[in-house]
Amino acid sequence: MKKNSFLWAALSMTAALVMTACSNDDNANESPVQQNAAKTIPYTVTVNSGASTRATVESDNKTLYFAAGDKLYVTGTNIKGVLNIQTGTGTASATFSGDLTYSGSGTPASDLSLTATLVSAQQTDGSEVTINATTGAVTVNYPSSAYCSSVNDAVQKYSNLTGTSTYSAKSFSLTQQTAFLNFVITFEDGTTTGTELSAVVSNNSAAICTAYVTTTTESEKVVAKFVLPVAKGTTLSSANVKMGSKAAISFGASQTLDGKVYNVTKTQAAAYTMAAAATSADKGKLICADGHIHAYGADAACTKARVAKIIYIGTTGHATYNHGLALALTDESSSGMDWNNAKTACNTTKNTSTPVTGATWLLASQGQWNNMITAAGAYNYLRDGFTSVGGSNLKLDFYWSSTEGGSGYVSIFNFNTGRGNWEEVPKNIGAPLVRACLAF
């Protein structure tokens, strides 16, 4: 039995040796895998950005400097690294040092293209930047919540300063890739301090940001302020900001933004009354080309051209208008014209542009003239402006009405007599003046 045990043991050992030998032979026939070991390369660069850097903002909102905590992310083909600021905080030129990791063969070529992106400590607090774990590339994000209360905060968090150079140059000139819209909205519509508003900024009908702001008082004015970062190269088209339920305010007539601060100073004006809603209290006010009405003489209240003065509010006996009558502010001609031409000038030519939807320019009838004269207090008040209705630039002369009298005759009003009076004259005389009336 012992002999058999030793024989089995010997056979087992021989088999093991054979198997081991075969295994070793297989390994000897395989080619070794050649891998480039990543190299760590100490690297120092000088960075210049003049007035295009991003750290601290001076009063002009343009001169921006490097700050403590800045990091420079360097990327290229098979190379990446993070460099820390060494000198130059508070200035427009700084040096950064650190290690680059190079996974290419040999050493980096002197002309190897590199990209540098500046990242501040504040940009890594949240989602302001995204850093690719493989390449080290930096992306600055502009989410719908990307807004700040001041330019300083905005440039710290959302600046995107980049530059390109080569491995051997060891210097970069960074340029700003972010534009900053610095909104200052002044309220003249009764909005009070402490009002919370959602400011929706839209560009080309698409909302790009909703900022939640609270109004404050500055220099006795109620204002709302916020700063919105957007990518350089963004083109503004039909851009506007809508503060809560208030009317939208347009800004930035079509332009392509550069990497700098744009001050958007706008006013939320008082909500104007439209002529279509005029009441007797609005007699004497002016109707503007956009249909708004404004107090007589309040030039600053309306940016549109004034076209008529409200004289009469009411519809008594007249189905051609719903609210009242307003006189044009000037005559249709500096000299008289016959009746047919007068009607054409008012009823046709004048109606190419009406300030109120559904309104009609016309040559007033005798009854309509009488309504306006009565509403003004007397004809001379309508003419000269001695009451709240104000003057209407009517001349001391005859003015046509649309009311026909006997065969071939028409009524005209004579503003040149002591109390004013109506007369009938032939249609074909060319002496009377023409003043269009807006039935609105």
Short mmCIF file of C-alpha atoms in Angstrom, two decimals:
data_model
loop_
_atom_site.label_atom_id
_atom_site.label_comp_id
_atom_site.label_asym_id
_atom_site.label_seq_id
_atom_site.Cartn_x
_atom_site.Cartn_y
_atom_site.Cartn_z
CA MET A 1 0.00 0.00 0.00
CA LYS A 2 2.82 2.39 0.77
CA LYS A 3 4.34 1.79 -2.66
CA ASN A 4 1.07 2.75 -4.33
CA SER A 5 0.80 5.90 -2.22
CA PHE A 6 4.25 7.03 -3.18
CA LEU A 7 3.57 6.25 -6.84
CA TRP A 8 0.35 8.35 -6.81
CA ALA A 9 2.16 11.17 -5.17
CA ALA A 10 4.95 11.02 -7.75
CA LEU A 11 2.51 11.00 -10.61
CA SER A 12 0.59 13.92 -9.17
CA MET A 13 3.79 15.94 -8.79
CA THR A 14 4.81 15.20 -12.37
CA ALA A 15 1.43 16.35 -13.67
CA ALA A 16 1.69 19.55 -11.70
CA LEU A 17 5.11 20.25 -13.14
CA VAL A 18 3.90 19.66 -16.66
CA MET A 19 0.91 21.94 -16.22
CA THR A 20 3.11 24.66 -14.77
CA ALA A 21 5.54 24.36 -17.59
CA CYS A 22 2.74 24.66 -20.14
CA SER A 23 1.40 27.71 -18.39
CA ASN A 24 4.80 29.37 -18.42
CA ASP A 25 5.23 28.59 -22.13
CA ASP A 26 1.90 30.33 -22.90
CA ASN A 27 2.97 33.50 -21.05
CA ALA A 28 6.28 33.54 -22.84
CA ASN A 29 4.51 33.69 -26.21
CA GLU A 30 2.35 36.82 -25.32
CA SER A 31 3.57 40.35 -26.29
CA PRO A 32 3.77 42.77 -23.29
CA VAL A 33 1.25 45.70 -23.34
CA GLN A 34 3.03 49.02 -23.76
CA GLN A 35 1.41 51.84 -21.74
CA ASN A 36 2.50 55.45 -21.45
CA ALA A 37 2.83 56.37 -17.83
CA ALA A 38 1.15 59.68 -17.02
CA LYS A 39 3.79 62.30 -16.35
CA THR A 40 3.46 65.06 -13.78
CA ILE A 41 4.93 68.32 -15.06
CA PRO A 42 5.35 71.39 -12.84
CA TYR A 43 4.01 74.38 -14.75
CA THR A 44 3.90 78.14 -14.13
CA VAL A 45 2.13 80.66 -16.35
CA THR A 46 1.50 84.39 -16.44
CA VAL A 47 -2.07 85.52 -17.10
CA ASN A 48 -3.09 88.95 -18.34
CA SER A 49 -6.60 90.19 -18.88
CA GLY A 50 -6.49 93.95 -18.58
CA ALA A 51 -10.03 95.16 -17.96
CA SER A 52 -11.50 91.81 -18.90
CA THR A 53 -10.84 89.79 -15.77
CA ARG A 54 -13.45 88.99 -13.29
CA ALA A 55 -12.88 89.30 -9.62
CA THR A 56 -13.60 92.57 -7.89
CA VAL A 57 -15.69 95.21 -9.61
CA GLU A 58 -14.84 98.88 -9.38
CA SER A 59 -17.43 101.65 -9.49
CA ASP A 60 -17.37 101.79 -13.29
CA ASN A 61 -18.46 98.13 -13.46
CA LYS A 62 -15.76 97.49 -16.03
CA THR A 63 -12.34 97.13 -14.37
CA LEU A 64 -12.26 93.63 -12.89
CA TYR A 65 -9.27 92.06 -11.12
CA PHE A 66 -7.83 88.69 -10.03
CA ALA A 67 -8.63 87.51 -6.51
CA ALA A 68 -7.46 85.04 -3.90
CA GLY A 69 -8.79 81.56 -4.54
CA ASP A 70 -8.66 81.85 -8.32
CA LYS A 71 -7.71 78.68 -10.15
CA LEU A 72 -6.63 78.23 -13.74
CA TYR A 73 -7.81 75.06 -15.47
CA VAL A 74 -5.44 74.15 -18.33
CA THR A 75 -6.48 71.58 -20.94
CA GLY A 76 -5.16 70.24 -24.22
CA THR A 77 -4.63 66.97 -26.09
CA ASN A 78 -3.55 64.38 -23.48
CA ILE A 79 -2.81 67.11 -20.97
CA LYS A 80 -4.70 68.80 -18.15
CA GLY A 81 -4.08 70.42 -14.81
CA VAL A 82 -5.22 72.89 -12.20
CA LEU A 83 -2.97 75.85 -11.34
CA ASN A 84 -3.37 78.03 -8.25
CA ILE A 85 -2.84 81.78 -8.12
CA GLN A 86 0.56 82.70 -6.68
CA THR A 87 0.94 86.44 -7.20
CA GLY A 88 -1.18 89.25 -8.62
CA THR A 89 -4.32 89.26 -6.47
CA GLY A 90 -6.04 92.61 -6.81
CA THR A 91 -4.32 93.36 -10.12
CA ALA A 92 -4.95 92.72 -13.81
CA SER A 93 -1.93 90.38 -14.19
CA ALA A 94 -1.15 87.26 -12.17
CA THR A 95 0.95 84.12 -12.07
CA PHE A 96 -0.44 80.63 -11.56
CA SER A 97 1.49 77.49 -10.66
CA GLY A 98 0.70 73.81 -10.28
CA ASP A 99 1.09 70.44 -11.96
CA LEU A 100 -0.02 69.31 -15.41
CA THR A 101 -0.73 65.65 -16.08
CA TYR A 102 0.48 64.52 -19.51
CA SER A 103 -0.48 61.08 -20.85
CA GLY A 104 1.03 61.41 -24.32
CA SER A 105 4.29 59.88 -25.48
CA GLY A 106 7.55 61.58 -24.68
CA THR A 107 7.24 65.19 -23.56
CA PRO A 108 4.69 67.77 -24.70
CA ALA A 109 5.57 69.51 -27.97
CA SER A 110 6.43 73.19 -27.59
CA ASP A 111 3.58 74.12 -29.94
CA LEU A 112 0.97 71.95 -28.18
CA SER A 113 -2.21 74.03 -28.05
CA LEU A 114 -3.54 74.75 -24.56
CA THR A 115 -6.75 76.35 -23.33
CA ALA A 116 -6.92 78.10 -19.95
CA THR A 117 -10.16 78.84 -18.08
CA LEU A 118 -10.30 80.94 -14.93
CA VAL A 119 -12.46 79.60 -12.10
CA SER A 120 -13.09 81.43 -8.82
CA ALA A 121 -13.88 79.83 -5.49
CA GLN A 122 -17.48 81.08 -5.73
CA GLN A 123 -18.00 79.27 -9.02
CA THR A 124 -17.46 75.89 -7.40
CA ASP A 125 -19.94 76.53 -4.58
CA GLY A 126 -22.91 75.41 -6.65
CA SER A 127 -23.71 74.62 -10.26
CA GLU A 128 -22.07 77.69 -11.78
CA VAL A 129 -19.39 75.56 -13.48
CA THR A 130 -19.18 71.98 -14.69
CA ILE A 131 -15.73 70.35 -14.96
CA ASN A 132 -15.22 67.33 -17.20
CA ALA A 133 -13.50 64.66 -15.11
CA THR A 134 -11.67 63.20 -18.11
CA THR A 135 -10.48 66.25 -20.03
CA GLY A 136 -10.64 68.90 -17.31
CA ALA A 137 -12.63 71.20 -19.61
CA VAL A 138 -14.69 73.85 -17.81
CA THR A 139 -18.23 74.86 -18.80
CA VAL A 140 -19.89 77.91 -17.24
CA ASN A 141 -23.63 77.36 -16.79
CA TYR A 142 -26.40 79.96 -17.18
CA PRO A 143 -29.48 78.27 -15.70
CA SER A 144 -32.82 80.04 -15.39
CA SER A 145 -31.90 80.83 -11.77
CA ALA A 146 -28.61 82.46 -12.76
CA TYR A 147 -29.08 85.98 -11.46
CA CYS A 148 -27.48 88.05 -8.71
CA SER A 149 -28.25 91.17 -6.71
CA SER A 150 -25.12 93.03 -7.82
CA VAL A 151 -22.62 93.15 -10.66
CA ASN A 152 -19.83 92.13 -8.27
CA ASP A 153 -21.64 88.94 -7.26
CA ALA A 154 -22.55 88.14 -10.85
CA VAL A 155 -19.03 88.41 -12.24
CA GLN A 156 -17.64 86.33 -9.39
CA LYS A 157 -20.09 83.50 -10.03
CA TYR A 158 -20.76 83.57 -13.76
CA SER A 159 -17.69 84.93 -15.49
CA ASN A 160 -16.22 82.77 -18.21
CA LEU A 161 -12.67 83.97 -18.90
CA THR A 162 -10.75 81.86 -21.36
CA GLY A 163 -7.62 82.10 -23.47
CA THR A 164 -5.48 79.93 -25.74
CA SER A 165 -1.72 79.61 -25.97
CA THR A 166 0.98 76.96 -26.45
CA TYR A 167 2.85 74.76 -24.00
CA SER A 168 6.13 76.63 -24.36
CA ALA A 169 4.69 80.16 -24.29
CA LYS A 170 3.56 79.87 -20.66
CA SER A 171 1.35 82.94 -20.89
CA PHE A 172 -2.35 83.46 -21.57
CA SER A 173 -4.44 86.49 -22.41
CA LEU A 174 -7.92 85.80 -21.08
CA THR A 175 -11.06 87.36 -22.50
CA GLN A 176 -14.54 87.53 -20.98
CA GLN A 177 -17.07 85.18 -22.55
CA THR A 178 -20.01 86.38 -20.41
CA ALA A 179 -22.19 89.45 -20.90
CA PHE A 180 -23.88 90.93 -17.83
CA LEU A 181 -27.27 92.67 -18.03
CA ASN A 182 -27.44 95.02 -15.05
CA PHE A 183 -31.14 95.81 -14.55
CA VAL A 184 -32.27 98.87 -12.61
CA ILE A 185 -36.05 99.28 -12.91
CA THR A 186 -37.55 102.48 -11.47
CA PHE A 187 -41.24 102.41 -10.59
CA GLU A 188 -43.45 105.43 -11.17
CA ASP A 189 -46.72 103.51 -11.04
CA GLY A 190 -47.30 103.56 -7.29
CA THR A 191 -45.31 100.41 -6.47
CA THR A 192 -44.06 100.66 -2.87
CA THR A 193 -40.80 99.68 -1.20
CA GLY A 194 -40.71 96.06 -0.05
CA THR A 195 -42.88 94.77 -2.90
CA GLU A 196 -41.87 91.27 -3.99
CA LEU A 197 -41.92 90.80 -7.76
CA SER A 198 -40.98 88.09 -10.24
CA ALA A 199 -38.96 89.63 -13.05
CA VAL A 200 -39.26 87.47 -16.17
CA VAL A 201 -36.62 88.30 -18.78
CA SER A 202 -37.44 87.14 -22.30
CA ASN A 203 -35.51 87.23 -25.54
CA ASN A 204 -37.21 86.68 -28.87
CA SER A 205 -40.36 85.54 -27.02
CA ALA A 206 -38.47 82.87 -25.03
CA ALA A 207 -38.10 83.31 -21.26
CA ILE A 208 -34.43 83.01 -20.28
CA CYS A 209 -34.61 83.86 -16.59
CA THR A 210 -37.01 84.54 -13.74
CA ALA A 211 -35.49 86.68 -10.99
CA TYR A 212 -37.30 87.13 -7.68
CA VAL A 213 -36.64 90.66 -6.45
CA THR A 214 -37.84 93.00 -3.71
CA THR A 215 -38.16 96.72 -4.37
CA THR A 216 -36.09 99.20 -2.37
CA THR A 217 -35.87 102.99 -2.20
CA GLU A 218 -32.87 104.84 -3.60
CA SER A 219 -32.71 108.62 -3.91
CA GLU A 220 -36.42 108.77 -3.07
CA LYS A 221 -37.26 106.43 -5.94
CA VAL A 222 -38.63 102.90 -5.73
CA VAL A 223 -36.36 100.53 -7.68
CA ALA A 224 -35.77 96.83 -8.33
CA LYS A 225 -32.24 95.67 -9.18
CA PHE A 226 -30.74 92.41 -10.40
CA VAL A 227 -27.97 91.23 -12.73
CA LEU A 228 -28.44 88.55 -15.36
CA PRO A 229 -25.43 86.76 -16.96
CA VAL A 230 -25.77 85.49 -20.52
CA ALA A 231 -23.26 84.03 -22.94
CA LYS A 232 -21.23 86.44 -25.02
CA GLY A 233 -22.56 86.47 -28.58
CA THR A 234 -26.21 86.33 -27.46
CA THR A 235 -28.33 88.44 -29.83
CA LEU A 236 -31.14 90.43 -28.27
CA SER A 237 -34.30 90.49 -30.35
CA SER A 238 -37.61 91.81 -29.03
CA ALA A 239 -36.14 91.45 -25.53
CA ASN A 240 -38.22 92.53 -22.55
CA VAL A 241 -38.55 92.26 -18.79
CA LYS A 242 -41.96 91.78 -17.19
CA MET A 243 -42.24 92.74 -13.51
CA GLY A 244 -45.05 90.64 -12.08
CA SER A 245 -48.38 91.51 -13.68
CA LYS A 246 -47.16 94.88 -14.92
CA ALA A 247 -46.71 95.73 -18.58
CA ALA A 248 -43.52 94.34 -20.13
CA ILE A 249 -40.62 96.76 -20.65
CA SER A 250 -38.60 96.33 -23.83
CA PHE A 251 -34.82 96.84 -23.83
CA GLY A 252 -31.71 96.35 -25.94
CA ALA A 253 -32.86 97.06 -29.48
CA SER A 254 -31.50 94.19 -31.59
CA GLN A 255 -27.82 93.85 -30.76
CA THR A 256 -25.25 91.12 -30.21
CA LEU A 257 -23.72 91.21 -26.74
CA ASP A 258 -20.00 91.40 -26.05
CA GLY A 259 -18.21 90.24 -22.91
CA LYS A 260 -18.95 93.26 -20.73
CA VAL A 261 -21.53 94.89 -18.46
CA TYR A 262 -24.67 96.39 -20.05
CA ASN A 263 -26.67 98.76 -17.85
CA VAL A 264 -30.41 98.34 -18.47
CA THR A 265 -32.06 101.34 -16.79
CA LYS A 266 -35.79 101.40 -17.44
CA THR A 267 -38.88 102.96 -15.90
CA GLN A 268 -42.15 101.26 -15.11
CA ALA A 269 -44.35 104.25 -15.88
CA ALA A 270 -47.79 104.87 -14.49
CA ALA A 271 -50.54 102.83 -16.03
CA TYR A 272 -52.08 105.20 -18.53
CA THR A 273 -55.79 105.51 -19.16
CA MET A 274 -56.79 104.64 -22.69
CA ALA A 275 -58.98 107.05 -24.61
CA ALA A 276 -61.58 104.32 -25.03
CA ALA A 277 -62.14 104.49 -21.26
CA ALA A 278 -62.28 108.30 -20.98
CA THR A 279 -64.78 109.90 -18.60
CA SER A 280 -65.99 113.47 -18.15
CA ALA A 281 -63.00 114.06 -15.87
CA ASP A 282 -60.74 113.58 -18.89
CA LYS A 283 -62.02 116.59 -20.83
CA GLY A 284 -59.09 118.70 -21.93
CA LYS A 285 -56.61 115.82 -21.89
CA LEU A 286 -54.57 114.85 -24.90
CA ILE A 287 -54.86 111.64 -26.87
CA CYS A 288 -51.51 110.28 -28.01
CA ALA A 289 -50.81 108.25 -31.13
CA ASP A 290 -50.88 105.02 -29.08
CA GLY A 291 -54.32 105.74 -27.64
CA HIS A 292 -53.19 106.82 -24.17
CA ILE A 293 -54.55 110.02 -22.68
CA HIS A 294 -52.52 112.47 -20.63
CA ALA A 295 -53.17 115.65 -18.70
CA TYR A 296 -52.98 118.83 -20.72
CA GLY A 297 -49.40 120.15 -20.79
CA ALA A 298 -47.90 117.04 -19.17
CA ASP A 299 -45.25 116.69 -21.85
CA ALA A 300 -43.08 114.24 -19.93
CA ALA A 301 -45.93 111.79 -19.47
CA CYS A 302 -46.16 110.68 -23.07
CA THR A 303 -43.38 109.66 -25.42
CA LYS A 304 -45.76 109.36 -28.37
CA ALA A 305 -47.00 112.17 -30.60
CA ARG A 306 -50.12 113.96 -29.39
CA VAL A 307 -52.86 113.97 -31.98
CA ALA A 308 -56.09 115.28 -30.42
CA LYS A 309 -57.65 117.04 -27.43
CA ILE A 310 -60.72 115.55 -25.73
CA ILE A 311 -63.49 118.18 -25.80
CA TYR A 312 -66.76 116.33 -25.29
CA ILE A 313 -67.69 113.13 -23.43
CA GLY A 314 -71.04 111.62 -24.35
CA THR A 315 -73.05 110.07 -27.17
CA THR A 316 -76.22 112.12 -27.15
CA GLY A 317 -77.87 111.99 -30.56
CA HIS A 318 -74.82 110.54 -32.28
CA ALA A 319 -74.32 106.91 -33.16
CA THR A 320 -70.92 107.36 -34.79
CA TYR A 321 -68.94 107.23 -31.55
CA ASN A 322 -69.05 105.50 -28.18
CA HIS A 323 -67.29 107.83 -25.75
CA GLY A 324 -66.83 111.34 -27.03
CA LEU A 325 -65.22 113.80 -29.42
CA ALA A 326 -61.70 115.12 -29.66
CA LEU A 327 -60.38 117.84 -31.93
CA ALA A 328 -57.20 117.41 -33.93
CA LEU A 329 -54.50 119.76 -32.66
CA THR A 330 -53.87 121.38 -36.04
CA ASP A 331 -55.85 122.32 -39.13
CA GLU A 332 -55.73 120.04 -42.15
CA SER A 333 -54.59 122.94 -44.30
CA SER A 334 -53.01 126.32 -43.63
CA SER A 335 -55.47 127.89 -46.09
CA GLY A 336 -59.15 127.28 -46.81
CA MET A 337 -60.53 124.58 -49.08
CA ASP A 338 -63.95 123.78 -50.54
CA TRP A 339 -66.39 121.48 -48.76
CA ASN A 340 -65.75 118.31 -50.77
CA ASN A 341 -62.01 118.57 -50.24
CA ALA A 342 -62.64 119.27 -46.55
CA LYS A 343 -64.65 116.05 -46.19
CA THR A 344 -61.98 114.05 -48.03
CA ALA A 345 -59.21 115.49 -45.85
CA CYS A 346 -61.05 114.48 -42.66
CA ASN A 347 -63.10 111.40 -43.51
CA THR A 348 -60.64 109.64 -45.80
CA THR A 349 -57.07 110.93 -45.69
CA LYS A 350 -57.04 111.42 -41.92
CA ASN A 351 -58.28 107.87 -41.29
CA THR A 352 -55.07 106.27 -42.52
CA SER A 353 -54.01 106.44 -38.86
CA THR A 354 -56.32 106.42 -35.84
CA PRO A 355 -55.04 106.32 -32.25
CA VAL A 356 -58.01 104.38 -30.84
CA THR A 357 -59.36 101.07 -32.10
CA GLY A 358 -62.73 101.69 -33.71
CA ALA A 359 -62.30 105.47 -33.68
CA THR A 360 -63.03 107.57 -36.76
CA TRP A 361 -61.70 110.89 -37.99
CA LEU A 362 -64.51 112.96 -39.51
CA LEU A 363 -65.65 116.45 -40.38
CA ALA A 364 -67.82 117.34 -37.37
CA SER A 365 -71.50 118.04 -37.92
CA GLN A 366 -73.20 121.19 -36.65
CA GLY A 367 -74.55 119.22 -33.68
CA GLN A 368 -71.11 117.82 -32.86
CA TRP A 369 -69.57 121.29 -33.01
CA ASN A 370 -72.29 122.54 -30.67
CA ASN A 371 -71.61 119.68 -28.23
CA MET A 372 -67.93 120.59 -28.13
CA ILE A 373 -68.59 124.33 -27.78
CA THR A 374 -71.01 123.66 -24.90
CA ALA A 375 -68.61 121.24 -23.20
CA ALA A 376 -65.85 123.85 -23.40
CA GLY A 377 -68.07 126.43 -21.70
CA ALA A 378 -68.31 128.75 -24.69
CA TYR A 379 -66.89 128.95 -28.17
CA ASN A 380 -64.14 131.40 -27.20
CA TYR A 381 -63.02 129.10 -24.35
CA LEU A 382 -62.70 126.28 -26.83
CA ARG A 383 -60.72 128.54 -29.09
CA ASP A 384 -58.50 130.42 -26.63
CA GLY A 385 -58.14 128.08 -23.66
CA PHE A 386 -59.53 129.93 -20.62
CA THR A 387 -60.87 126.77 -18.91
CA SER A 388 -59.55 123.37 -17.97
CA VAL A 389 -60.44 122.20 -21.46
CA GLY A 390 -57.63 124.36 -22.74
CA GLY A 391 -57.18 125.98 -26.11
CA SER A 392 -57.26 124.03 -29.33
CA ASN A 393 -55.33 126.33 -31.65
CA LEU A 394 -58.51 127.24 -33.53
CA LYS A 395 -58.07 130.44 -35.49
CA LEU A 396 -60.31 133.50 -35.58
CA ASP A 397 -61.86 132.27 -38.79
CA PHE A 398 -64.61 130.15 -40.39
CA TYR A 399 -64.61 126.32 -39.99
CA TRP A 400 -66.53 123.81 -42.08
CA SER A 401 -69.12 121.40 -40.64
CA SER A 402 -70.54 118.36 -42.42
CA THR A 403 -74.14 119.60 -42.07
CA GLU A 404 -75.75 120.53 -45.37
CA GLY A 405 -78.35 123.29 -45.60
CA GLY A 406 -80.28 124.36 -48.67
CA SER A 407 -79.36 123.16 -52.13
CA GLY A 408 -75.58 123.45 -52.50
CA TYR A 409 -75.13 125.08 -49.07
CA VAL A 410 -73.33 123.94 -45.91
CA SER A 411 -73.16 125.24 -42.32
CA ILE A 412 -69.94 126.87 -41.11
CA PHE A 413 -69.11 128.29 -37.69
CA ASN A 414 -67.61 131.74 -37.46
CA PHE A 415 -65.09 132.01 -34.61
CA ASN A 416 -64.35 135.60 -35.60
CA THR A 417 -67.41 137.28 -34.07
CA GLY A 418 -68.11 138.34 -30.52
CA ARG A 419 -70.22 135.34 -29.56
CA GLY A 420 -69.62 133.13 -32.58
CA ASN A 421 -72.38 132.18 -34.97
CA TRP A 422 -73.47 129.71 -37.63
CA GLU A 423 -73.77 130.69 -41.27
CA GLU A 424 -74.61 128.91 -44.49
CA VAL A 425 -72.30 129.21 -47.47
CA PRO A 426 -71.98 127.51 -50.87
CA LYS A 427 -70.12 124.22 -50.91
CA ASN A 428 -67.74 125.34 -53.59
CA ILE A 429 -66.22 128.36 -51.84
CA GLY A 430 -62.66 127.76 -50.67
CA ALA A 431 -62.45 130.16 -47.73
CA PRO A 432 -63.34 128.12 -44.57
CA LEU A 433 -60.67 126.19 -42.67
CA VAL A 434 -60.77 122.48 -41.85
CA ARG A 435 -60.30 120.89 -38.41
CA ALA A 436 -60.74 117.12 -38.16
CA CYS A 437 -62.70 115.66 -35.28
CA LEU A 438 -61.98 112.26 -33.72
CA ALA A 439 -65.11 110.33 -32.76
CA PHE A 440 -63.90 107.71 -30.28
#
